[in-house]
CSV table of N, CA and C in Angstrom, one decimal:
chain,number,residue,atom,x,y,z
Z,509,UNK,N,63.8,148.9,105.7
Z,509,UNK,CA,65.2,149.3,105.5
Z,509,UNK,C,65.6,149.5,104.1
Z,510,UNK,N,65.0,148.7,103.2
Z,510,UNK,CA,65.5,148.7,101.8
Z,510,UNK,C,65.1,150.0,101.2
Z,511,UNK,N,64.2,150.8,101.7
Z,511,UNK,CA,63.8,152.1,101.1
Z,511,UNK,C,65.0,153.0,101.2
Z,512,UNK,N,65.9,152.9,102.2
Z,512,UNK,CA,67.1,153.7,102.3
Z,512,UNK,C,67.9,153.5,101.0
Z,513,UNK,N,68.0,152.2,100.6
Z,513,UNK,CA,68.8,151.9,99.4
Z,513,UNK,C,68.3,152.6,98.2
Z,514,UNK,N,67.0,152.6,98.1
Z,514,UNK,CA,66.4,153.1,96.9
Z,514,UNK,C,66.4,154.6,96.7
Z,515,UNK,N,66.6,155.4,97.8
Z,515,UNK,CA,66.6,156.8,97.8
Z,515,UNK,C,67.6,157.4,96.7
Z,516,UNK,N,67.4,158.6,96.3
Z,516,UNK,CA,68.2,159.2,95.3
Z,516,UNK,C,69.6,159.3,95.7
Z,517,UNK,N,69.9,159.4,97.0
Z,517,UNK,CA,71.3,159.5,97.5
Z,517,UNK,C,71.8,158.2,98.0
Z,518,UNK,N,70.9,157.2,98.3
Z,518,UNK,CA,71.2,155.9,98.8
Z,518,UNK,C,71.6,156.1,100.3
Z,519,UNK,N,71.7,155.0,101.0
Z,519,UNK,CA,72.1,155.0,102.4
Z,519,UNK,C,72.7,153.7,102.8
Z,520,UNK,N,73.5,153.7,103.9
Z,520,UNK,CA,74.0,152.4,104.4
Z,520,UNK,C,73.0,151.6,105.1
Z,521,UNK,N,73.0,150.4,104.9
Z,521,UNK,CA,72.1,149.5,105.6
Z,521,UNK,C,72.9,148.6,106.5
Z,522,UNK,N,72.9,148.9,107.8
Z,522,UNK,CA,73.8,148.3,108.8
Z,522,UNK,C,73.5,146.9,109.0
Z,523,UNK,N,72.2,146.5,109.1
Z,523,UNK,CA,71.8,145.2,109.5
Z,523,UNK,C,72.3,144.1,108.6
Z,524,UNK,N,72.3,144.3,107.3
Z,524,UNK,CA,72.8,143.2,106.4
Z,524,UNK,C,74.0,143.6,105.6
Z,525,UNK,N,74.5,144.8,105.8
Z,525,UNK,CA,75.7,145.4,105.1
Z,525,UNK,C,75.4,145.5,103.6
Z,526,UNK,N,74.1,145.6,103.3
Z,526,UNK,CA,73.8,145.8,101.9
Z,526,UNK,C,73.7,147.3,101.7
Z,527,UNK,N,74.7,147.9,101.0
Z,527,UNK,CA,74.8,149.3,100.9
Z,527,UNK,C,74.1,149.8,99.7
Z,528,UNK,N,73.7,151.1,99.7
Z,528,UNK,CA,73.0,151.8,98.6
Z,528,UNK,C,73.7,151.5,97.3
Z,529,UNK,N,72.9,151.1,96.3
Z,529,UNK,CA,73.5,150.7,95.0
Z,529,UNK,C,73.5,151.9,94.0
Z,530,UNK,N,73.6,153.1,94.5
Z,530,UNK,CA,73.7,154.2,93.6
Z,530,UNK,C,75.0,154.9,93.8
Z,531,UNK,N,75.6,155.4,92.8
Z,531,UNK,CA,76.9,156.1,92.9
Z,531,UNK,C,76.7,157.2,94.0
Z,532,UNK,N,77.8,157.4,94.8
Z,532,UNK,CA,77.8,158.5,95.8
Z,532,UNK,C,77.0,158.1,97.0
Z,533,UNK,N,76.7,156.9,97.3
Z,533,UNK,CA,75.9,156.5,98.4
Z,533,UNK,C,76.6,157.0,99.7
Z,534,UNK,N,75.8,157.4,100.7
Z,534,UNK,CA,76.4,157.9,101.9
Z,534,UNK,C,75.6,157.3,103.1
Z,535,UNK,N,76.2,157.3,104.3
Z,535,UNK,CA,75.5,156.8,105.4
Z,535,UNK,C,74.3,157.8,105.8
Z,536,UNK,N,73.3,157.2,106.5
Z,536,UNK,CA,72.2,158.0,106.9
Z,536,UNK,C,72.5,158.9,108.1
Z,537,UNK,N,73.6,158.6,108.8
Z,537,UNK,CA,73.9,159.4,110.0
Z,537,UNK,C,74.6,160.7,109.7
Z,538,UNK,N,74.4,161.7,110.5
Z,538,UNK,CA,75.1,163.0,110.3
Z,538,UNK,C,76.6,162.9,110.5
Z,539,UNK,N,77.0,162.0,111.3
Z,539,UNK,CA,78.4,161.9,111.6
Z,539,UNK,C,79.2,160.9,110.8
Z,540,UNK,N,78.6,160.4,109.8
Z,540,UNK,CA,79.2,159.3,108.9
Z,540,UNK,C,80.3,159.9,108.1
Z,541,UNK,N,81.2,159.1,107.8
Z,541,UNK,CA,82.3,159.4,106.9
Z,541,UNK,C,81.9,159.1,105.5
Z,542,UNK,N,81.9,160.0,104.6
Z,542,UNK,CA,81.5,159.7,103.2
Z,542,UNK,C,82.6,158.9,102.5
Z,543,UNK,N,82.2,157.8,101.9
Z,543,UNK,CA,83.1,156.9,101.2
Z,543,UNK,C,82.7,156.8,99.8
Z,544,UNK,N,83.7,156.7,98.9
Z,544,UNK,CA,83.5,156.4,97.5
Z,544,UNK,C,83.2,154.9,97.5
Z,545,UNK,N,82.2,154.5,96.8
Z,545,UNK,CA,81.8,153.1,96.7
Z,545,UNK,C,81.7,152.8,95.2
Z,546,UNK,N,82.3,151.7,94.8
Z,546,UNK,CA,82.2,151.2,93.5
Z,546,UNK,C,80.9,150.5,93.3
Z,547,UNK,N,80.1,151.0,92.3
Z,547,UNK,CA,78.8,150.4,91.9
Z,547,UNK,C,78.9,150.1,90.4
Z,548,UNK,N,78.6,148.9,90.1
Z,548,UNK,CA,78.5,148.4,88.7
Z,548,UNK,C,77.1,148.4,88.3
Z,549,UNK,N,76.7,149.3,87.4
Z,549,UNK,CA,75.3,149.5,87.0
Z,549,UNK,C,75.2,149.1,85.5
Z,550,UNK,N,74.3,148.2,85.2
Z,550,UNK,CA,74.2,147.8,83.8
Z,550,UNK,C,72.7,147.7,83.4
Z,551,UNK,N,72.5,148.1,82.2
Z,551,UNK,CA,71.2,147.9,81.6
Z,551,UNK,C,71.1,146.5,81.0
Z,552,UNK,N,70.1,145.7,81.4
Z,552,UNK,CA,70.0,144.3,81.0
Z,552,UNK,C,69.8,144.3,79.5
Z,553,UNK,N,70.4,143.3,78.9
Z,553,UNK,CA,70.3,143.0,77.4
Z,553,UNK,C,69.3,141.9,77.2
Z,554,UNK,N,68.4,142.2,76.2
Z,554,UNK,CA,67.4,141.2,75.8
Z,554,UNK,C,68.1,139.9,75.3
Z,555,UNK,N,67.5,138.8,75.6
Z,555,UNK,CA,68.0,137.5,75.1
Z,555,UNK,C,66.8,136.7,74.6
Z,556,UNK,N,67.1,135.8,73.6
Z,556,UNK,CA,66.1,134.9,73.2
Z,556,UNK,C,66.1,133.6,74.0
Z,557,UNK,N,67.1,133.5,74.8
Z,557,UNK,CA,67.2,132.3,75.7
Z,557,UNK,C,66.4,132.5,77.0
Z,558,UNK,N,66.4,131.5,77.8
Z,558,UNK,CA,65.7,131.6,79.1
Z,558,UNK,C,66.5,130.8,80.1
Z,559,UNK,N,66.1,131.0,81.4
Z,559,UNK,CA,66.8,130.3,82.4
Z,559,UNK,C,65.7,129.5,83.2
Z,560,UNK,N,66.1,128.4,83.8
Z,560,UNK,CA,65.2,127.6,84.7
Z,560,UNK,C,64.9,128.4,86.0
Z,561,UNK,N,63.6,128.5,86.3
Z,561,UNK,CA,63.3,129.1,87.6
Z,561,UNK,C,63.5,128.0,88.7
Z,562,UNK,N,64.4,128.3,89.6
Z,562,UNK,CA,64.7,127.4,90.6
Z,562,UNK,C,65.0,128.1,91.9
Z,563,UNK,N,65.7,127.4,92.8
Z,563,UNK,CA,66.0,128.0,94.2
Z,563,UNK,C,67.0,129.2,94.1
Z,564,UNK,N,67.6,129.5,93.0
Z,564,UNK,CA,68.5,130.6,92.8
Z,564,UNK,C,67.7,131.8,92.2
Z,565,UNK,N,66.4,131.8,92.3
Z,565,UNK,CA,65.6,132.8,91.7
Z,565,UNK,C,64.6,133.3,92.8
Z,566,UNK,N,64.1,134.5,92.5
Z,566,UNK,CA,63.1,135.1,93.3
Z,566,UNK,C,62.0,135.8,92.5
Z,567,UNK,N,60.9,136.1,93.0
Z,567,UNK,CA,59.8,136.8,92.3
Z,567,UNK,C,59.4,138.0,93.1
Z,568,UNK,N,58.7,138.9,92.5
Z,568,UNK,CA,58.1,140.0,93.1
Z,568,UNK,C,56.7,140.1,92.6
Z,569,UNK,N,55.7,140.4,93.5
Z,569,UNK,CA,54.3,140.5,93.1
Z,569,UNK,C,53.6,141.7,93.5
Z,570,UNK,N,52.5,141.9,92.9
Z,570,UNK,CA,51.6,143.1,93.2
Z,570,UNK,C,50.6,142.7,94.3
Z,571,UNK,N,50.6,141.6,94.8
Z,571,UNK,CA,49.6,141.1,95.8
Z,571,UNK,C,48.6,140.2,95.1
Z,572,UNK,N,48.5,140.3,93.8
Z,572,UNK,CA,47.6,139.5,93.0
Z,572,UNK,C,48.3,138.7,91.9
Z,573,UNK,N,49.3,139.4,91.3
Z,573,UNK,CA,50.0,138.8,90.1
Z,573,UNK,C,51.5,138.9,90.3
Z,574,UNK,N,52.2,138.0,89.7
Z,574,UNK,CA,53.7,138.1,89.7
Z,574,UNK,C,54.1,139.2,88.8
Z,575,UNK,N,54.8,140.2,89.3
Z,575,UNK,CA,55.2,141.3,88.4
Z,575,UNK,C,56.5,141.1,87.7
Z,576,UNK,N,57.3,140.2,88.3
Z,576,UNK,CA,58.6,139.9,87.7
Z,576,UNK,C,59.4,138.8,88.4
Z,577,UNK,N,60.5,138.4,87.8
Z,577,UNK,CA,61.3,137.4,88.5
Z,577,UNK,C,62.8,137.7,88.1
Z,578,UNK,N,63.6,137.2,89.0
Z,578,UNK,CA,65.1,137.3,88.7
Z,578,UNK,C,65.8,136.1,89.2
Z,579,UNK,N,66.9,135.8,88.6
Z,579,UNK,CA,67.7,134.7,88.9
Z,579,UNK,C,69.2,135.1,88.9
Z,580,UNK,N,70.0,134.5,89.8
Z,580,UNK,CA,71.5,134.7,89.7
Z,580,UNK,C,72.1,133.4,89.4
Z,581,UNK,N,73.0,133.5,88.4
Z,581,UNK,CA,73.8,132.3,88.0
Z,581,UNK,C,75.2,132.6,88.2
Z,582,UNK,N,75.8,131.8,89.1
Z,582,UNK,CA,77.2,132.0,89.5
Z,582,UNK,C,78.1,131.7,88.3
Z,583,UNK,N,77.8,130.8,87.5
Z,583,UNK,CA,78.6,130.5,86.3
Z,583,UNK,C,78.5,131.7,85.4
Z,584,UNK,N,79.5,132.5,85.4
Z,584,UNK,CA,79.5,133.7,84.6
Z,584,UNK,C,79.0,135.0,85.4
Z,585,UNK,N,78.6,134.8,86.6
Z,585,UNK,CA,78.1,135.9,87.4
Z,585,UNK,C,77.1,136.7,86.7
Z,586,UNK,N,76.0,136.1,86.2
Z,586,UNK,CA,75.0,136.7,85.4
Z,586,UNK,C,73.7,136.9,86.2
Z,587,UNK,N,73.0,138.0,86.1
Z,587,UNK,CA,71.7,138.3,86.6
Z,587,UNK,C,70.7,138.2,85.5
Z,588,UNK,N,69.7,137.4,85.7
Z,588,UNK,CA,68.6,137.3,84.7
Z,588,UNK,C,67.4,138.0,85.3
Z,589,UNK,N,66.7,138.8,84.5
Z,589,UNK,CA,65.5,139.4,85.0
Z,589,UNK,C,64.4,139.3,83.9
Z,590,UNK,N,63.1,139.2,84.4
Z,590,UNK,CA,62.0,139.0,83.5
Z,590,UNK,C,60.8,139.8,84.0
Z,591,UNK,N,60.4,140.8,83.3
Z,591,UNK,CA,59.2,141.5,83.6
Z,591,UNK,C,58.0,140.8,83.1
Z,592,UNK,N,57.0,140.4,83.9
Z,592,UNK,CA,55.9,139.6,83.5
Z,592,UNK,C,54.6,140.4,83.4
Z,593,UNK,N,54.6,141.6,83.8
Z,593,UNK,CA,53.3,142.4,83.7
Z,593,UNK,C,53.2,143.4,82.5
Z,594,UNK,N,54.3,143.9,82.1
Z,594,UNK,CA,54.3,144.9,81.1
Z,594,UNK,C,53.4,146.1,81.5
Z,595,UNK,N,53.6,146.6,82.7
Z,595,UNK,CA,52.8,147.6,83.3
Z,595,UNK,C,53.4,149.0,83.3
Z,596,UNK,N,54.5,149.2,82.6
Z,596,UNK,CA,55.2,150.4,82.6
Z,596,UNK,C,56.3,150.6,83.7
Z,597,UNK,N,56.3,149.7,84.6
Z,597,UNK,CA,57.3,149.7,85.7
Z,597,UNK,C,58.5,148.9,85.2
Z,598,UNK,N,59.7,149.2,85.6
Z,598,UNK,CA,60.8,148.4,85.3
Z,598,UNK,C,61.4,147.7,86.5
Z,599,UNK,N,62.1,146.6,86.3
Z,599,UNK,CA,62.7,145.8,87.3
Z,599,UNK,C,64.1,146.1,87.6
Z,600,UNK,N,64.6,146.0,88.8
Z,600,UNK,CA,66.0,146.2,89.1
Z,600,UNK,C,66.4,145.1,90.1
Z,601,UNK,N,67.6,144.6,89.9
Z,601,UNK,CA,68.2,143.8,90.9
Z,601,UNK,C,69.3,144.6,91.5
Z,602,UNK,N,69.4,144.7,92.8
Z,602,UNK,CA,70.4,145.5,93.5
Z,602,UNK,C,71.1,144.6,94.5
Z,603,UNK,N,72.4,144.7,94.7
Z,603,UNK,CA,73.0,143.8,95.7
Z,603,UNK,C,74.5,144.2,95.9
Z,604,UNK,N,75.1,143.5,96.7
Z,604,UNK,CA,76.5,143.7,97.0
Z,604,UNK,C,77.2,142.3,97.2
Z,605,UNK,N,78.5,142.4,97.1
Z,605,UNK,CA,79.4,141.2,97.3
Z,605,UNK,C,80.3,141.5,98.5
Z,606,UNK,N,80.4,140.5,99.4
Z,606,UNK,CA,81.3,140.6,100.6
Z,606,UNK,C,82.8,140.5,100.3
Z,607,UNK,N,83.2,141.3,99.3
Z,607,UNK,CA,84.7,141.3,99.0
Z,607,UNK,C,85.2,142.7,99.3
Z,608,UNK,N,86.5,142.9,99.1
Z,608,UNK,CA,87.1,144.1,99.4
Z,608,UNK,C,86.4,145.3,98.9
Z,609,UNK,N,86.0,146.3,99.8
Z,609,UNK,CA,85.3,147.5,99.3
Z,609,UNK,C,83.8,147.2,99.2
Z,610,UNK,N,83.3,146.0,99.3
Z,610,UNK,CA,81.9,145.7,99.2
Z,610,UNK,C,81.3,146.4,98.0
Z,611,UNK,N,81.7,146.1,96.8
Z,611,UNK,CA,81.1,146.7,95.6
Z,611,UNK,C,79.6,146.4,95.5
Z,612,UNK,N,78.9,147.4,94.9
Z,612,UNK,CA,77.5,147.3,94.7
Z,612,UNK,C,77.2,146.9,93.2
Z,613,UNK,N,76.1,146.3,93.0
Z,613,UNK,CA,75.7,145.8,91.6
Z,613,UNK,C,74.3,146.2,91.4
Z,614,UNK,N,74.0,146.7,90.2
Z,614,UNK,CA,72.6,147.1,89.8
Z,614,UNK,C,72.4,146.7,88.4
Z,615,UNK,N,71.4,145.9,88.2
Z,615,UNK,CA,70.9,145.4,86.9
Z,615,UNK,C,69.5,145.9,86.7
Z,616,UNK,N,69.3,146.7,85.7
Z,616,UNK,CA,67.9,147.2,85.4
Z,616,UNK,C,67.5,146.8,84.0
Z,617,UNK,N,66.2,146.5,83.9
Z,617,UNK,CA,65.7,146.1,82.7
Z,617,UNK,C,64.6,147.1,82.2
Z,618,UNK,N,64.0,146.8,81.0
Z,618,UNK,CA,63.0,147.6,80.5
Z,618,UNK,C,61.6,147.0,80.9
Z,619,UNK,N,60.6,147.6,80.5
Z,619,UNK,CA,59.3,147.1,80.9
Z,619,UNK,C,58.6,146.3,79.8
Z,620,UNK,N,59.4,145.8,78.9
Z,620,UNK,CA,58.8,145.2,77.7
Z,620,UNK,C,58.6,143.6,77.8
Z,621,UNK,N,59.0,143.1,78.9
Z,621,UNK,CA,58.9,141.6,79.1
Z,621,UNK,C,60.0,140.8,78.5
Z,622,UNK,N,60.0,139.5,78.7
Z,622,UNK,CA,61.0,138.6,78.2
Z,622,UNK,C,62.2,138.6,79.1
Z,623,UNK,N,63.0,137.6,79.0
Z,623,UNK,CA,64.2,137.5,79.8
Z,623,UNK,C,65.3,138.5,79.3
Z,624,UNK,N,66.0,139.1,80.2
Z,624,UNK,CA,67.1,140.0,80.0
Z,624,UNK,C,68.2,139.6,80.9
Z,625,UNK,N,69.5,139.9,80.5
Z,625,UNK,CA,70.7,139.5,81.3
Z,625,UNK,C,71.6,140.7,81.5
Z,626,UNK,N,72.2,140.7,82.7
Z,626,UNK,CA,73.3,141.6,83.0
Z,626,UNK,C,74.5,140.6,83.3
Z,627,UNK,N,75.6,140.9,82.7
Z,627,UNK,CA,76.8,140.0,82.9
Z,627,UNK,C,77.8,140.8,83.8
Z,628,UNK,N,78.1,140.3,85.0
Z,628,UNK,CA,79.0,140.9,85.9
Z,628,UNK,C,80.3,140.0,86.0
Z,629,UNK,N,80.5,139.1,85.1
Z,629,UNK,CA,81.6,138.2,85.2
Z,629,UNK,C,83.0,138.8,85.4
Z,630,UNK,N,83.2,139.9,84.8
Z,630,UNK,CA,84.5,140.6,84.9
Z,630,UNK,C,84.6,141.5,86.1
Z,631,UNK,N,83.5,141.8,86.8
Z,631,UNK,CA,83.5,142.7,87.9
Z,631,UNK,C,83.4,142.0,89.3
Z,632,UNK,N,82.6,140.9,89.3
Z,632,UNK,CA,82.3,140.2,90.6
Z,632,UNK,C,83.5,139.3,91.1
Z,633,UNK,N,83.8,139.5,92.4
Z,633,UNK,CA,84.8,138.7,93.0
Z,633,UNK,C,84.4,137.2,93.0
Z,634,UNK,N,85.4,136.4,92.8
Z,634,UNK,CA,85.1,134.9,92.9
Z,634,UNK,C,85.1,134.4,94.3
Z,635,UNK,N,84.3,133.4,94.5
Z,635,UNK,CA,84.3,132.7,95.8
Z,635,UNK,C,83.9,133.6,97.0
Z,636,UNK,N,82.9,134.4,96.7
Z,636,UNK,CA,82.3,135.3,97.7
Z,636,UNK,C,80.8,135.1,97.7
Z,637,UNK,N,80.1,135.9,98.4
Z,637,UNK,CA,78.6,135.8,98.5
Z,637,UNK,C,78.0,137.1,98.0
Z,638,UNK,N,77.0,136.9,97.1
Z,638,UNK,CA,76.2,138.0,96.5
Z,638,UNK,C,74.9,138.1,97.2
Z,639,UNK,N,74.7,139.2,97.9
Z,639,UNK,CA,73.4,139.5,98.6
Z,639,UNK,C,72.6,140.4,97.8
Z,640,UNK,N,71.4,140.0,97.3
Z,640,UNK,CA,70.6,140.8,96.4
Z,640,UNK,C,69.1,140.7,96.6
Z,641,UNK,N,68.4,141.6,95.9
Z,641,UNK,CA,67.0,141.6,96.0
Z,641,UNK,C,66.4,142.2,94.7
Z,642,UNK,N,65.2,141.9,94.4
Z,642,UNK,CA,64.5,142.4,93.2
Z,642,UNK,C,63.5,143.5,93.6
Z,643,UNK,N,63.4,144.5,92.8
Z,643,UNK,CA,62.4,145.6,93.1
Z,643,UNK,C,61.8,146.1,91.8
Z,644,UNK,N,60.6,146.7,91.9
Z,644,UNK,CA,60.0,147.4,90.8
Z,644,UNK,C,60.1,148.9,90.9
Z,645,UNK,N,60.2,149.6,89.8
Z,645,UNK,CA,60.5,151.0,89.8
Z,645,UNK,C,59.6,151.7,88.8
Z,646,UNK,N,59.2,152.9,89.1
Z,646,UNK,CA,58.5,153.8,88.2
Z,646,UNK,C,59.5,155.0,88.1
Z,647,UNK,N,60.2,155.1,87.0
Z,647,UNK,CA,61.3,156.1,86.9
Z,647,UNK,C,62.3,155.9,88.0
Z,648,UNK,N,62.6,156.9,88.8
Z,648,UNK,CA,63.6,156.7,89.9
Z,648,UNK,C,62.9,156.5,91.2
Z,649,UNK,N,61.6,156.1,91.3
Z,649,UNK,CA,60.9,155.8,92.5
Z,649,UNK,C,60.6,154.3,92.7
Z,650,UNK,N,61.1,153.7,93.7
Z,650,UNK,CA,60.9,152.3,94.0
Z,650,UNK,C,59.4,152.2,94.4
Z,651,UNK,N,58.7,151.2,93.8
Z,651,UNK,CA,57.3,150.9,94.1
Z,651,UNK,C,57.2,149.7,95.0
Z,652,UNK,N,58.0,148.7,94.8
Z,652,UNK,CA,57.9,147.5,95.7
Z,652,UNK,C,59.3,146.8,95.6
Z,653,UNK,N,59.5,146.0,96.7
Z,653,UNK,CA,60.7,145.2,96.7
Z,653,UNK,C,60.4,143.8,97.3
Z,654,UNK,N,61.2,142.9,96.9
Z,654,UNK,CA,61.0,141.5,97.3
Z,654,UNK,C,62.0,141.1,98.4
Z,655,UNK,N,62.0,139.8,98.7
Z,655,UNK,CA,62.9,139.3,99.7
Z,655,UNK,C,64.3,139.3,99.2
Z,656,UNK,N,65.3,139.2,100.1
Z,656,UNK,CA,66.7,139.1,99.8
Z,656,UNK,C,67.1,137.7,99.6
Z,657,UNK,N,68.2,137.5,98.9
Z,657,UNK,CA,68.7,136.2,98.6
Z,657,UNK,C,70.2,136.3,98.7
Z,658,UNK,N,70.9,135.3,99.2
Z,658,UNK,CA,72.3,135.2,99.3
Z,658,UNK,C,72.8,134.0,98.5
Z,659,UNK,N,73.7,134.2,97.5
Z,659,UNK,CA,74.2,133.1,96.7
Z,659,UNK,C,75.7,133.2,96.5
Z,660,UNK,N,76.4,132.1,96.4
Z,660,UNK,CA,77.8,132.2,96.1
Z,660,UNK,C,78.1,132.7,94.7
Z,661,UNK,N,79.2,133.4,94.6
Z,661,UNK,CA,79.7,133.8,93.2
Z,661,UNK,C,80.6,132.7,92.7
Z,662,UNK,N,80.9,132.8,91.4
Z,662,UNK,CA,81.8,131.7,90.8
Z,662,UNK,C,83.2,131.9,91.2
């Protein structure tokens, strides 16, 4: 199902209400009503700091090696991502919050490694749930995606 989200036009994911995280997303059905969806897309900023890998984090792997990791911190509504392979692919966290309009969030990093941060503190609704996942990308083509995680926002 997640491949629908990754498509160039995006698509609605009915099962989990995780909607395409690209601007102009539309339903996959021919009879769907096109809706404008707010998507906050940010390029992650490098940081010299790090975050503790815990239950609020997920990894993505190639089957043999961990390709990257991501964590969500409700305090400040920040997404942390770290590319661990430096293989030319970049990481993205995509998700949605169950608030009015179900806005989407996209945090993408570079392939140079090290922790990077996207700050959604001024966009993310408080006291809601952030449903997100981590994926690897080659340009605009998704190569792999990991499991989903649901965490409360601040």
